[in-house]
Short mmCIF file of C-alpha atoms in Angstrom, two decimals:
data_model
loop_
_atom_site.label_atom_id
_atom_site.label_comp_id
_atom_site.label_asym_id
_atom_site.label_seq_id
_atom_site.Cartn_x
_atom_site.Cartn_y
_atom_site.Cartn_z
CA UNK A 1 5.38 31.87 0.71
CA UNK A 2 6.26 31.47 4.40
CA UNK A 3 3.61 28.72 4.63
CA UNK A 4 5.70 26.60 2.25
CA UNK A 5 9.14 27.28 3.72
CA UNK A 6 9.72 23.56 4.49
CA UNK A 7 9.23 22.72 0.80
CA UNK A 8 12.42 24.60 -0.08
CA UNK A 9 14.61 23.03 2.62
CA UNK A 10 17.21 20.35 1.89
CA UNK A 11 16.29 16.72 2.56
CA UNK A 12 17.68 13.23 1.99
CA UNK A 13 16.54 9.95 0.52
CA UNK A 14 18.99 7.55 2.11
CA UNK A 15 22.40 9.08 1.42
CA UNK A 16 21.15 11.09 -1.57
CA UNK A 17 20.96 14.79 -0.67
CA UNK A 18 18.20 16.81 -2.35
CA UNK A 19 18.37 20.59 -2.57
CA UNK A 20 14.66 20.87 -1.79
CA UNK A 21 11.53 18.75 -1.34
CA UNK A 22 10.07 19.47 -4.75
CA UNK A 23 9.88 16.29 -6.80
CA UNK A 24 8.51 15.44 -10.19
CA UNK A 25 6.49 12.25 -10.27
CA UNK A 26 7.11 9.92 -13.22
CA UNK A 27 5.10 10.59 -16.35
CA UNK A 28 5.15 8.12 -19.23
CA UNK A 29 7.63 8.91 -22.01
CA UNK A 30 5.77 6.67 -24.46
CA UNK A 31 6.52 7.94 -27.95
CA UNK A 32 9.64 9.85 -26.88
CA UNK A 33 12.23 7.15 -27.48
CA UNK A 34 14.61 7.37 -30.40
CA UNK A 35 14.79 4.44 -32.83
CA UNK A 36 17.41 2.65 -30.69
CA UNK A 37 15.77 2.93 -27.26
CA UNK A 38 17.41 6.15 -26.08
CA UNK A 39 15.73 9.40 -25.05
CA UNK A 40 14.92 11.64 -28.00
CA UNK A 41 15.90 15.32 -27.86
CA UNK A 42 12.41 16.49 -26.90
CA UNK A 43 12.38 14.20 -23.84
CA UNK A 44 15.88 15.27 -22.81
CA UNK A 45 14.91 18.95 -23.01
CA UNK A 46 11.73 18.26 -21.03
CA UNK A 47 13.66 16.88 -18.04
CA UNK A 48 16.33 19.59 -18.19
CA UNK A 49 13.60 22.25 -18.16
CA UNK A 50 12.25 20.77 -14.90
CA UNK A 51 15.73 21.06 -13.35
CA UNK A 52 16.01 24.68 -14.53
CA UNK A 53 12.82 25.41 -12.64
CA UNK A 54 14.04 24.26 -9.22
CA UNK A 55 12.80 20.66 -9.09
CA UNK A 56 14.95 18.86 -6.50
CA UNK A 57 14.20 15.32 -7.67
CA UNK A 58 13.12 14.19 -11.12
CA UNK A 59 11.82 10.67 -11.69
CA UNK A 60 11.74 9.77 -15.36
CA UNK A 61 8.76 8.15 -16.97
CA UNK A 62 8.84 4.39 -17.26
CA UNK A 63 11.62 2.75 -19.28
CA UNK A 64 11.43 -0.92 -20.22
CA UNK A 65 14.30 -3.22 -19.26
CA UNK A 66 13.46 -5.47 -22.26
CA UNK A 67 11.27 -4.44 -25.19
CA UNK A 68 11.25 -7.99 -26.58
CA UNK A 69 9.59 -9.75 -23.66
CA UNK A 70 6.19 -8.28 -24.54
CA UNK A 71 6.99 -7.17 -28.07
CA UNK A 72 6.80 -3.45 -27.30
CA UNK A 73 7.36 -1.06 -30.22
CA UNK A 74 10.93 0.28 -30.33
CA UNK A 75 9.74 3.86 -30.78
CA UNK A 76 7.27 3.46 -27.97
CA UNK A 77 9.39 3.38 -24.85
CA UNK A 78 13.04 4.04 -23.93
CA UNK A 79 15.02 0.89 -23.06
CA UNK A 80 18.58 0.85 -21.67
CA UNK A 81 19.30 -2.70 -22.87
CA UNK A 82 18.18 -2.25 -26.50
CA UNK A 83 21.36 -0.39 -27.38
CA UNK A 84 23.29 0.58 -24.23
CA UNK A 85 25.68 2.88 -26.11
CA UNK A 86 22.80 4.89 -27.60
CA UNK A 87 21.00 5.01 -24.26
CA UNK A 88 24.06 6.35 -22.44
CA UNK A 89 24.85 8.73 -25.32
CA UNK A 90 21.34 10.21 -25.12
CA UNK A 91 21.07 10.42 -21.32
CA UNK A 92 24.56 11.19 -19.97
CA UNK A 93 24.69 14.76 -21.36
CA UNK A 94 21.09 15.30 -20.19
CA UNK A 95 22.01 14.16 -16.67
CA UNK A 96 25.07 16.42 -16.65
CA UNK A 97 22.83 19.38 -17.49
CA UNK A 98 20.30 18.35 -14.82
CA UNK A 99 23.06 18.05 -12.21
CA UNK A 100 24.42 21.48 -13.22
CA UNK A 101 21.11 22.93 -12.00
CA UNK A 102 21.47 21.09 -8.68
CA UNK A 103 18.76 18.50 -9.32
CA UNK A 104 18.89 14.72 -8.93
CA UNK A 105 17.34 12.25 -11.37
CA UNK A 106 16.14 8.67 -10.98
CA UNK A 107 15.49 6.32 -13.90
CA UNK A 108 12.15 4.52 -13.59
CA UNK A 109 12.41 0.90 -14.79
CA UNK A 110 9.76 -1.67 -15.56
CA UNK A 111 9.88 -5.33 -16.46
CA UNK A 112 6.78 -4.97 -18.57
CA UNK A 113 3.26 -3.72 -18.64
CA UNK A 114 1.62 -7.06 -17.85
CA UNK A 115 -2.10 -6.91 -17.32
CA UNK A 116 -1.93 -3.08 -17.41
CA UNK A 117 -0.96 -3.02 -21.10
CA UNK A 118 -3.39 -1.18 -23.32
CA UNK A 119 -4.99 -3.70 -25.68
CA UNK A 120 -3.01 -3.84 -28.92
CA UNK A 121 0.06 -2.04 -27.52
CA UNK A 122 2.01 -5.24 -26.87
CA UNK A 123 2.44 -8.21 -29.19
CA UNK A 124 2.66 -10.79 -26.39
CA UNK A 125 0.16 -10.92 -23.55
CA UNK A 126 2.19 -12.06 -20.54
CA UNK A 127 2.19 -11.26 -16.83
CA UNK A 128 3.86 -12.60 -13.67
CA UNK A 129 0.84 -14.90 -13.30
CA UNK A 130 -2.18 -15.58 -15.48
CA UNK A 131 -4.45 -12.54 -15.30
CA UNK A 132 -7.18 -10.68 -17.14
CA UNK A 133 -6.22 -7.44 -18.86
CA UNK A 134 -7.03 -4.46 -16.68
CA UNK A 135 -8.76 -2.59 -19.51
CA UNK A 136 -10.22 -5.48 -21.49
CA UNK A 137 -11.14 -8.49 -19.30
CA UNK A 138 -11.71 -10.70 -22.35
CA UNK A 139 -7.92 -10.66 -22.93
CA UNK A 140 -6.00 -13.08 -20.71
CA UNK A 141 -2.27 -12.67 -20.12
CA UNK A 142 -0.38 -15.96 -19.81
CA UNK A 143 1.93 -16.68 -16.91
CA UNK A 144 5.61 -16.01 -17.55
CA UNK A 145 7.97 -18.97 -17.79
CA UNK A 146 10.85 -19.44 -15.36
CA UNK A 147 13.31 -18.65 -18.18
CA UNK A 148 11.47 -15.38 -18.96
CA UNK A 149 11.60 -14.40 -15.29
CA UNK A 150 15.34 -15.19 -15.04
CA UNK A 151 15.97 -13.17 -18.23
CA UNK A 152 14.00 -10.26 -16.80
CA UNK A 153 16.04 -10.30 -13.59
CA UNK A 154 19.24 -10.07 -15.66
CA UNK A 155 17.77 -7.20 -17.70
CA UNK A 156 17.05 -5.25 -14.48
CA UNK A 157 20.66 -5.76 -13.39
CA UNK A 158 21.97 -4.66 -16.80
CA UNK A 159 19.64 -1.65 -16.86
CA UNK A 160 20.79 -0.49 -13.41
CA UNK A 161 24.44 -0.77 -14.50
CA UNK A 162 23.69 1.20 -17.68
CA UNK A 163 21.83 3.83 -15.62
CA UNK A 164 24.93 4.26 -13.47
CA UNK A 165 27.13 4.76 -16.57
CA UNK A 166 24.59 7.29 -17.85
CA UNK A 167 24.89 9.39 -14.69
CA UNK A 168 21.51 8.69 -13.09
CA UNK A 169 21.44 9.10 -9.31
CA UNK A 170 19.49 5.88 -8.84
CA UNK A 171 16.74 3.71 -10.26
CA UNK A 172 13.06 3.59 -9.41
CA UNK A 173 11.25 0.32 -10.06
CA UNK A 174 7.76 0.66 -11.45
CA UNK A 175 5.20 -1.88 -10.34
CA UNK A 176 2.21 -2.65 -12.51
CA UNK A 177 0.68 -5.29 -10.24
CA UNK A 178 0.06 -3.07 -7.21
CA UNK A 179 -0.67 0.57 -6.55
CA UNK A 180 2.85 1.25 -5.35
CA UNK A 181 6.39 1.60 -6.55
CA UNK A 182 9.73 1.20 -4.86
CA UNK A 183 12.91 3.26 -4.95
CA UNK A 184 15.87 0.94 -5.32
CA UNK A 185 19.13 1.76 -3.63
CA UNK A 186 21.40 4.16 -5.43
CA UNK A 187 23.12 2.66 -8.45
#
């Protein structure tokens, strides 16, 4: 184990102190939302179990900031803005348990799946700009309107505020148009 000593040392992301350098990359929670956009019990237990096993930083799977923009199924993906009370009610106790084990947790947010949506998963085929579907090039996603973009910006702001009330240590913005993601400043 002496080869991996650095892995168990404290580190920081900005001002956020992590107990070690072990992090859990986001994995999609599709199918683990309750009927009102919160985390179901199975998903909550999954993240708490990671904290129990010495993960310093947990990044949740992707949560939509607005299920309506693409017509995502309500049981498909957690969404802070669908019913903020339910979202906080399902995640605050989970985050308290995660923090009790000394772990930090970031909420991964997305504005939509865009051209990366599996065919048939969304009702509306939209993207930041007109684009072919990544999996089925015969499907074209229309360009979002200015009003849709402004609405999405507001939903990100609302989702970050809800994440703060729910006890998350920050938000992590998922990007579906590039092969990267960005950690947003602590909420």
